[in-house]
Short mmCIF file of C-alpha atoms in Angstrom, two decimals:
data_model
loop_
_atom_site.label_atom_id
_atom_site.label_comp_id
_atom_site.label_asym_id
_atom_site.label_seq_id
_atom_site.Cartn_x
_atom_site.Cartn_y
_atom_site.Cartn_z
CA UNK A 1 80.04 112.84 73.03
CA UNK A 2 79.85 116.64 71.62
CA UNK A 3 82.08 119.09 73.25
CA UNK A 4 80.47 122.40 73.75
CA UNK A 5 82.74 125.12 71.77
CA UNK A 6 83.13 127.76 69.71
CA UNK A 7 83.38 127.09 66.05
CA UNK A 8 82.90 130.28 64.26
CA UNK A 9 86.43 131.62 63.86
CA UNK A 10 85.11 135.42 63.88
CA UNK A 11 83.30 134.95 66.77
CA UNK A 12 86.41 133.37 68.66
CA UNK A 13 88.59 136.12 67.24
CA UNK A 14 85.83 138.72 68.48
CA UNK A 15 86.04 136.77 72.03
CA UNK A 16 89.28 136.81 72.53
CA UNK A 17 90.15 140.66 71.66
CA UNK A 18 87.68 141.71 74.02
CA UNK A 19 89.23 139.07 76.64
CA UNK A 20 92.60 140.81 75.65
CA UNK A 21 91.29 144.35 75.93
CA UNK A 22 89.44 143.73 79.78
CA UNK A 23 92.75 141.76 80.98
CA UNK A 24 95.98 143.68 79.25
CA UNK A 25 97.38 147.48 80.35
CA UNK A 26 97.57 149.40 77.77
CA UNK A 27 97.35 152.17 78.75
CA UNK A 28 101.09 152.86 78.51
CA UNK A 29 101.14 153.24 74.08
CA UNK A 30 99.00 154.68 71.69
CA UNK A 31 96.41 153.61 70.20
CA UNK A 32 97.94 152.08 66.44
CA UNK A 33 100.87 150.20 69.05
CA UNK A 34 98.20 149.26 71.39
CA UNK A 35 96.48 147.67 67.96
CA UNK A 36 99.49 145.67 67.37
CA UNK A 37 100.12 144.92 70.99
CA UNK A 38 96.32 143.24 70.66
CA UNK A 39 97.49 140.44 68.10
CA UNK A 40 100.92 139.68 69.71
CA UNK A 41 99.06 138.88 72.98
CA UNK A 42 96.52 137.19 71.10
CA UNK A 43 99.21 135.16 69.85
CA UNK A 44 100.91 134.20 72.71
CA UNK A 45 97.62 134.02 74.56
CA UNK A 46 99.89 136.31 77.52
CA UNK A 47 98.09 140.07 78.43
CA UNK A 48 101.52 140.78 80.08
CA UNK A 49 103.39 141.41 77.05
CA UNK A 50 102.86 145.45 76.74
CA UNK A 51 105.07 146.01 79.66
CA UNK A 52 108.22 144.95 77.79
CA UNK A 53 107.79 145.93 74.41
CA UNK A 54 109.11 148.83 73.18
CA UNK A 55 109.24 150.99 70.17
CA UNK A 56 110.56 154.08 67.82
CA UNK A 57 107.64 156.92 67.57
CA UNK A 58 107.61 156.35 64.06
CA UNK A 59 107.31 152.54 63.22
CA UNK A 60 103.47 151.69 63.24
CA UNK A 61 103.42 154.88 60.28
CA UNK A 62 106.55 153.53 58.56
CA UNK A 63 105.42 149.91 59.07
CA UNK A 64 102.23 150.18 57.26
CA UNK A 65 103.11 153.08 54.53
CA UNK A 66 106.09 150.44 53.30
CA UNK A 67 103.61 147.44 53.59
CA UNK A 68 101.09 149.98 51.69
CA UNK A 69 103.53 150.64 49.00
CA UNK A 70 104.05 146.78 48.66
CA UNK A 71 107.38 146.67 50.07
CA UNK A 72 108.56 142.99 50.87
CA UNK A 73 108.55 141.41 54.18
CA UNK A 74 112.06 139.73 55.19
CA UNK A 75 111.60 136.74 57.49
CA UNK A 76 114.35 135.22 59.10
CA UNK A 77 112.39 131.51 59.49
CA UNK A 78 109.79 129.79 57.90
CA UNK A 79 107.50 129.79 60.76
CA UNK A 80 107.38 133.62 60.45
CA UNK A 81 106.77 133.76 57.06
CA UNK A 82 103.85 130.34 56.70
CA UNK A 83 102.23 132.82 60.10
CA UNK A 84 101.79 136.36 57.68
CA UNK A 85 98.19 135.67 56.42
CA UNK A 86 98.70 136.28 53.08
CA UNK A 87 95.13 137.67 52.51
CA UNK A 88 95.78 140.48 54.80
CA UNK A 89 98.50 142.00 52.72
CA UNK A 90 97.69 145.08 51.33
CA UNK A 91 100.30 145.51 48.93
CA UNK A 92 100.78 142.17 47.12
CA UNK A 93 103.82 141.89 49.52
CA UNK A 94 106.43 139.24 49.06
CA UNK A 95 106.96 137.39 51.93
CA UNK A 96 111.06 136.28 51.36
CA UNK A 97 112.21 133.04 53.32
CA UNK A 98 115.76 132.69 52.61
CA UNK A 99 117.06 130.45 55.13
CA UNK A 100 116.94 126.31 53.83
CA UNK A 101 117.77 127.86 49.95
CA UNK A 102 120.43 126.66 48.18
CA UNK A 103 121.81 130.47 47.51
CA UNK A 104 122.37 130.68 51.06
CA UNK A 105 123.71 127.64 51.74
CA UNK A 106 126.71 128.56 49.12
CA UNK A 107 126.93 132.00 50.20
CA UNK A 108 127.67 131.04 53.89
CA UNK A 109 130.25 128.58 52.02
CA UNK A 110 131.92 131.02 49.92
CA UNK A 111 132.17 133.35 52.99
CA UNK A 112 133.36 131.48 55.54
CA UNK A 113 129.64 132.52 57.61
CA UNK A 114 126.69 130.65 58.93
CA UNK A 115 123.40 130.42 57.14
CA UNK A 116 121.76 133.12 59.22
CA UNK A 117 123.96 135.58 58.62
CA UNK A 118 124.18 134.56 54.95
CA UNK A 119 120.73 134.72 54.67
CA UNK A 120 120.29 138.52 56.37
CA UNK A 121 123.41 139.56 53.85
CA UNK A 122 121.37 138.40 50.55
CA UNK A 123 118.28 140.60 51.69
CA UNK A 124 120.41 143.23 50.84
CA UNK A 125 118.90 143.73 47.27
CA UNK A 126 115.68 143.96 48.50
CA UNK A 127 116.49 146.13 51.91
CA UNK A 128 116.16 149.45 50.99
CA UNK A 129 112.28 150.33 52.50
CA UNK A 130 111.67 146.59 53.31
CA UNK A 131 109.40 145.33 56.57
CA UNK A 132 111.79 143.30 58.38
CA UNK A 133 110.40 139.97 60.75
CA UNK A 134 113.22 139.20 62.47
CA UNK A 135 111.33 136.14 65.32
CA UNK A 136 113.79 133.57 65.75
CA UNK A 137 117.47 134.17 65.11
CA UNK A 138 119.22 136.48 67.60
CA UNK A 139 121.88 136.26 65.51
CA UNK A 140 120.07 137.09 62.16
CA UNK A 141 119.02 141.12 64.29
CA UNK A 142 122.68 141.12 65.78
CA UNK A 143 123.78 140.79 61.73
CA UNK A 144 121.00 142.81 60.31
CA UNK A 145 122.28 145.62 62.51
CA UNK A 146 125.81 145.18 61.01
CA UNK A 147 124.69 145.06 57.38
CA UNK A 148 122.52 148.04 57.87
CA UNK A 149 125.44 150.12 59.28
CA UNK A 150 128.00 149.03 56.66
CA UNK A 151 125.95 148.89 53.41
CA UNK A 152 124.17 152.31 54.24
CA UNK A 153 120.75 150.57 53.14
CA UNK A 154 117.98 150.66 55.40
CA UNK A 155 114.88 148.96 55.77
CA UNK A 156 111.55 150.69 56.50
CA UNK A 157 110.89 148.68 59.67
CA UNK A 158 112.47 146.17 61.85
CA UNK A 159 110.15 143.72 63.49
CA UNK A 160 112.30 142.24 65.91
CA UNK A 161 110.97 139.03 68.35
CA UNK A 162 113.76 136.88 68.55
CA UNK A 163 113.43 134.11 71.53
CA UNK A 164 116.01 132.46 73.57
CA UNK A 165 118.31 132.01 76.35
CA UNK A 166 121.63 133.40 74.19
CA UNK A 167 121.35 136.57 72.64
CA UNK A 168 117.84 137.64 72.00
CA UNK A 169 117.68 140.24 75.25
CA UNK A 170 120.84 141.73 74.17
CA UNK A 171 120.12 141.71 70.39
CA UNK A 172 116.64 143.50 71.06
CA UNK A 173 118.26 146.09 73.46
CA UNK A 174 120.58 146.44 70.34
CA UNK A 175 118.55 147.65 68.23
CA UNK A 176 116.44 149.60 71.16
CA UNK A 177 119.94 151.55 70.88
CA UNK A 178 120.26 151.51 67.21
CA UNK A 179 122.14 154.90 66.08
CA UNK A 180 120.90 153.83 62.48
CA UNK A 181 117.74 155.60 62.46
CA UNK A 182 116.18 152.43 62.66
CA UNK A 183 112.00 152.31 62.88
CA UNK A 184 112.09 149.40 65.46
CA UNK A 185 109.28 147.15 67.51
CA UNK A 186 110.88 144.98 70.28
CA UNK A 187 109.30 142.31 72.74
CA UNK A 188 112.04 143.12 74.99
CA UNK A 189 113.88 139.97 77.31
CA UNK A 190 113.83 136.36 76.18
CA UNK A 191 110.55 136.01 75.15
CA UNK A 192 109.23 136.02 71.50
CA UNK A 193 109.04 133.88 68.57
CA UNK A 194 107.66 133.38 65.17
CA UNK A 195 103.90 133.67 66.20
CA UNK A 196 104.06 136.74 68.19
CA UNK A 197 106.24 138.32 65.48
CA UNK A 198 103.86 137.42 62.46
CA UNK A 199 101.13 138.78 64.74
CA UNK A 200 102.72 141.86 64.59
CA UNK A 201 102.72 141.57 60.85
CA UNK A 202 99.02 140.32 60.48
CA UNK A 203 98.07 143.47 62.74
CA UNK A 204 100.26 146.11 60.93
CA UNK A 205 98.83 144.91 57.32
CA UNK A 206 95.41 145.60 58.08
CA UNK A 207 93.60 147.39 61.09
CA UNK A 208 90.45 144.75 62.82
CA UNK A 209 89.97 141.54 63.06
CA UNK B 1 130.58 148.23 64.38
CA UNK B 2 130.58 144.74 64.91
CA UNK B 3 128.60 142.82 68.00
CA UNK B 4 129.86 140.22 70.35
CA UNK B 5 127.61 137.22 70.31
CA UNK B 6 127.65 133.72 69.99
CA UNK B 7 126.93 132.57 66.20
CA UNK B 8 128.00 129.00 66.44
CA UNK B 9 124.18 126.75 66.26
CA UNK B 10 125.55 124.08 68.28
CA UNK B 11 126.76 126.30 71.09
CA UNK B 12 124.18 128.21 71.06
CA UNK B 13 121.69 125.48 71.67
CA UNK B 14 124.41 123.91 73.94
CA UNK B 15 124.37 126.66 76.31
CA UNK B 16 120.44 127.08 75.89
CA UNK B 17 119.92 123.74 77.35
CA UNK B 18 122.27 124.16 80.21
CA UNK B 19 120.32 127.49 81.43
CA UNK B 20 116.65 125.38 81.51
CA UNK B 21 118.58 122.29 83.04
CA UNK B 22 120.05 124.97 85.87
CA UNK B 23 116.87 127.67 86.17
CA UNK B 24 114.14 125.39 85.40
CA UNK B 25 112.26 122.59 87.93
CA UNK B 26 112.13 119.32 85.99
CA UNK B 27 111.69 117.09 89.09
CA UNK B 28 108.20 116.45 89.61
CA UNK B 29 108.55 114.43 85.69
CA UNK B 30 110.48 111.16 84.63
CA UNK B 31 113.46 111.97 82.39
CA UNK B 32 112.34 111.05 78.99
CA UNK B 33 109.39 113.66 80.25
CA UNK B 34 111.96 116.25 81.05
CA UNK B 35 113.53 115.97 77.24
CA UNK B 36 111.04 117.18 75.66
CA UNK B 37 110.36 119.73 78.30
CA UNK B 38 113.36 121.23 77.99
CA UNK B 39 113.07 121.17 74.06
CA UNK B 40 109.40 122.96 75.05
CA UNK B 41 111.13 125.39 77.41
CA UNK B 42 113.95 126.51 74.78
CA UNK B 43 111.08 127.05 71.82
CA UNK B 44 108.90 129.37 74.47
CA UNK B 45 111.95 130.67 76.26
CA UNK B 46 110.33 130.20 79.50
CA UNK B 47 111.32 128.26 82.25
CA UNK B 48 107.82 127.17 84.05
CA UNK B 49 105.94 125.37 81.72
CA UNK B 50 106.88 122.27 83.33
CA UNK B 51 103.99 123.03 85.91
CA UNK B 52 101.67 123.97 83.87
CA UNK B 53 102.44 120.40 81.66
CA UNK B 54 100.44 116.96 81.97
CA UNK B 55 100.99 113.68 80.18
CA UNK B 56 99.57 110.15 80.36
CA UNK B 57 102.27 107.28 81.55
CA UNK B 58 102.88 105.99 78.31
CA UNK B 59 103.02 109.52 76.09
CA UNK B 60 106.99 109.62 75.31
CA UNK B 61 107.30 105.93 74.67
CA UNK B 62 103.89 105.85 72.43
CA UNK B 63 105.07 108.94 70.38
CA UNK B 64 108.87 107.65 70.02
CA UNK B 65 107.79 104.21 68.37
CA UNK B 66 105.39 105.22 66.23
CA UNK B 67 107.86 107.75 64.93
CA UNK B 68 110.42 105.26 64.78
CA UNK B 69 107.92 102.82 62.96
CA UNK B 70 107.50 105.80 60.60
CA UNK B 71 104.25 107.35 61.48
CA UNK B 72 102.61 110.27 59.87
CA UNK B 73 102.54 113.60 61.57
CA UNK B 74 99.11 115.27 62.09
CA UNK B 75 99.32 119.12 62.27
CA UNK B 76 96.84 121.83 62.95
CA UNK B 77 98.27 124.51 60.99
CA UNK B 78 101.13 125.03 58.64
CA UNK B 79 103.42 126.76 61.05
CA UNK B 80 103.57 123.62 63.63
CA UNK B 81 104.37 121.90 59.91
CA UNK B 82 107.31 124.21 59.04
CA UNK B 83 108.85 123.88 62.77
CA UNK B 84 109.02 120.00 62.75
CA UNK B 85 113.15 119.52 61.60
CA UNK B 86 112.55 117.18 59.15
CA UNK B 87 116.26 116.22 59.56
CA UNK B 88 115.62 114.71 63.08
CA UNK B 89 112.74 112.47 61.84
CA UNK B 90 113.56 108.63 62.56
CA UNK B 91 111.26 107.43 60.14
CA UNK B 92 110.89 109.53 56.43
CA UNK B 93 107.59 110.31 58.75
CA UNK B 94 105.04 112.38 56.73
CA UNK B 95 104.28 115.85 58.10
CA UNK B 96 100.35 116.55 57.16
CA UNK B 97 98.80 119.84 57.02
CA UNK B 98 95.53 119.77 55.18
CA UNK B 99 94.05 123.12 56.40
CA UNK B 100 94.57 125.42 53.79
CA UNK B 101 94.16 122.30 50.78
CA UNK B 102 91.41 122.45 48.09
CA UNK B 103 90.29 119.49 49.67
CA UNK B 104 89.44 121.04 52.91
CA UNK B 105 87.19 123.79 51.20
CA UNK B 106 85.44 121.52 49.59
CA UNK B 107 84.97 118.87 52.23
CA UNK B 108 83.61 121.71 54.82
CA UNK B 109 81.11 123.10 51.90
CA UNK B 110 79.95 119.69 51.85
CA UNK B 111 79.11 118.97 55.50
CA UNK B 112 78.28 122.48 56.34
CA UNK B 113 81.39 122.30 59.11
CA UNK B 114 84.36 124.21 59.74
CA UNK B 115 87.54 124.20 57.73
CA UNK B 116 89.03 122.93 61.08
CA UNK B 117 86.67 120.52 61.67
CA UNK B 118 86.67 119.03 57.73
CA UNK B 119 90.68 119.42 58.13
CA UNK B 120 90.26 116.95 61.22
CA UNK B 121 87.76 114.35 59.97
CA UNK B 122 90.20 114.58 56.43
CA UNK B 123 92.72 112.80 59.02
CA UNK B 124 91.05 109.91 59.34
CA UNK B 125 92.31 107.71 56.59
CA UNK B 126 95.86 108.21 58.16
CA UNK B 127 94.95 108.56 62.08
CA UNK B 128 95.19 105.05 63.15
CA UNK B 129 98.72 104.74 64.95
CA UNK B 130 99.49 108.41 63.65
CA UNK B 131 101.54 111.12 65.70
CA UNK B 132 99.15 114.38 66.09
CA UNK B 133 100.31 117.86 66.66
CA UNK B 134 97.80 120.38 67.72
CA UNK B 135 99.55 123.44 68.31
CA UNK B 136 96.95 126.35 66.90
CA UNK B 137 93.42 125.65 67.26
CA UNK B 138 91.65 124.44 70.25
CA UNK B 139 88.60 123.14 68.10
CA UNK B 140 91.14 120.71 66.44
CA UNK B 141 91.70 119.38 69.82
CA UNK B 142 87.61 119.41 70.55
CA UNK B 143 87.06 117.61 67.12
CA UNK B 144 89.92 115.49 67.26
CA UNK B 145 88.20 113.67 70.78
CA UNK B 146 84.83 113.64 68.64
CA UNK B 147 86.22 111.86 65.63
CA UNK B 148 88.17 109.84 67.60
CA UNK B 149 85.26 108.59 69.84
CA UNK B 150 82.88 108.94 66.58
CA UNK B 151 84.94 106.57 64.51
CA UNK B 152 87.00 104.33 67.06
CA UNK B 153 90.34 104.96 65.03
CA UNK B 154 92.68 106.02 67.33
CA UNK B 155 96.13 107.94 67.05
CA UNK B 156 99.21 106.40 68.61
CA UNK B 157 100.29 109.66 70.46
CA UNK B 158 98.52 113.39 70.95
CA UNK B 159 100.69 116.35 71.61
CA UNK B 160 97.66 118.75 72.27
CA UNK B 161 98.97 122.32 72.96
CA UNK B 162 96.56 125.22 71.03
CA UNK B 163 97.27 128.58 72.23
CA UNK B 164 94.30 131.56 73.40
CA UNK B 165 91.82 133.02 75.04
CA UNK B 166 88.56 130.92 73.95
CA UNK B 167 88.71 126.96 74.73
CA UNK B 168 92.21 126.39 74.41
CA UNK B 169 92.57 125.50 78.29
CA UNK B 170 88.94 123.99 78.25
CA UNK B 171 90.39 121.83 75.08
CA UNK B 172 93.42 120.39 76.76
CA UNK B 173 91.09 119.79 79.96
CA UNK B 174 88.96 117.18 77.66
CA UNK B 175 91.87 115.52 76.45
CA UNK B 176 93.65 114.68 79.66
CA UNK B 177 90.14 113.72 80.64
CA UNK B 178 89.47 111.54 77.80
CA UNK B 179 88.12 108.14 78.60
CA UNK B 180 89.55 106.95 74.87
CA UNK B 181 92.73 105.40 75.93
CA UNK B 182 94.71 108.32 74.55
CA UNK B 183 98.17 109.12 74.87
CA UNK B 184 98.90 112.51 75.11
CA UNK B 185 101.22 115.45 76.35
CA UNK B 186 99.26 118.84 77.32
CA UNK B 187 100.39 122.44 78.41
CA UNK B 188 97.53 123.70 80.52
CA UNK B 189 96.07 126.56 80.22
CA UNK B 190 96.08 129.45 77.68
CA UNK B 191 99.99 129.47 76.61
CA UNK B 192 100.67 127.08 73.80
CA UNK B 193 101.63 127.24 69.88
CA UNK B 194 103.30 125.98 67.03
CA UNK B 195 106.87 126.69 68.59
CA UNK B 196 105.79 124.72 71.17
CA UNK B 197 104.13 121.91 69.83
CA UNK B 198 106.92 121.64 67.01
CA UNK B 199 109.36 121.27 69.61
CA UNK B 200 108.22 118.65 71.50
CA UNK B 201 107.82 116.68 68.19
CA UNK B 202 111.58 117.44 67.89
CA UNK B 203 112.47 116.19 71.01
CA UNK B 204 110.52 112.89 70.42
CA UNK B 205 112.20 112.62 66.94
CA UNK B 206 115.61 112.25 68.25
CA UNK B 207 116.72 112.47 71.73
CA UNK B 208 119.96 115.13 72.58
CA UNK B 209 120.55 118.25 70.79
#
């Protein structure tokens, strides 16, 4: 038996943004969030995500001139990081993984911390103007807000999807209320995750499909 | 300023678990169903997939011994690969993701298919017996039933869960309707993933937190 299917990935990617464009409101953001809002919905294959995310007027500009400039992107898992599409990048970005090395594992010894928030404190030499995925950890944005306020380094953007049941509402509406000066984009509530956060990536590295 | 949250892994998944158990309806499935919901439930951070999921009688038990008997682990995509905890695995099971491999490229050229497809049919020397995850790409799940069918070799277990807009709920449709004799665990409809689908292997891995 032959199933009757699409197999032309364009053509399913073409499908499925128009599907997303009928179906989702977005009439509520402009037009480079409403871009980005296309591929996280895509991602999570739900049209009702643009009625809780929010954002700062100025991250889909900072987002893209840093990723432009070949700033590197700091993921908090490896799901986030194997879900950029490395193809898309426009700046020979560096996707950085930290989490599972053995520099964190010692650093989290040495400190008396946990891995996460090991792992958020030894982005700091590559911080300053850096895309930030934060999609899993609510405990790796709670951190990256701390670091940020006392290092004085900032990053460019904060991408920040963690998912859960502890935390990741109240870390998101953290940085929603960041007094840092923070360019943020937030999937507000429990929801999120690694795919709808490297979505957000894949769309802010290059406009289309 | 410092934040007020929970940083302590174990609690945090701890207290996770206890919010599906109290919010979420698990009694319409048998318990060993309801562990790996609630493993589901925790990676989507939503509490009603359990209606929207479908499994055949024999799913958890298939899945747990051929892990246990050390069974390779079929993947779709890389990021279902990097969510698997390699820790929890009962059997130094191999996790397989070909998509992406030299091999593929070439193998599609060949046949004039799909990198998905050629990824699929690239299974075959290990599928007999073998543990797939299908948590991206709802012509994986199409192809799968074809080779499958096509060849007679037949996996032990199928946790078929591809996310979208464009045959994903058609895909997991053929699968629970498959007249192959295959096991397999389903979210209906267009919600799925790698979060997902890496969970439930997870949960089959190694039962409790």
């Amino acid at each position: 038996m032959r199933y009757d299917y699409v197999t032309d990935g364009t053509e399913i990617y073409r499908r499925s943004f128009e599907i997303i464009r009928a179906e989702a409101d977005l009439s509520g953001m402009p037009d480079d969030v409403a871009d980005v809002a296309v591929r996280m919905i895509h991602a999570a294959a739900q049209t009702d995500l643009p009625a809780s995310m929010a954002w700062s007027d100025g991250f889909v500009t900072a987002a893209r001139n840093a990723l432009n400039a070949g700033a590197p992107i700091l993921c908090d898992s490896q799901m986030v990081a194997s879900g950029i599409i490395r193809s898309r990048l426009p700046g020979d970005n560096e996707v950085v993984c930290l989490l599972g090395t053995p520099e964190v594992a010692a650093h989290a010894a040495d400190r008396g911390t946990t891995k996460t928030a090991a792992a958020v404190e030894l982005w700091l030499p590559r911080l300053a103007g850096a895309v930030v995925a934060i999609g899993n950890a609510p405990t790796a944005l709670f951190h990256l807000l701390e670091v940020v306020e006392e290092s004085g380094v900032k990053p460019a953007a904060v991408v920040g999807i963690p998912v859960g049941f502890v935390g990741a509402a109240e870390s998101k509406e953290a940085l929603i209320a960041n007094g840092l000066g923070l360019d943020y984009l937030v999937l507000r509530g429990r929801r999120g995750g690694s795919a709808i956060t490297s979505a957000a990536i894949n769309a802010l590295s290059r406009p289309g499909i």
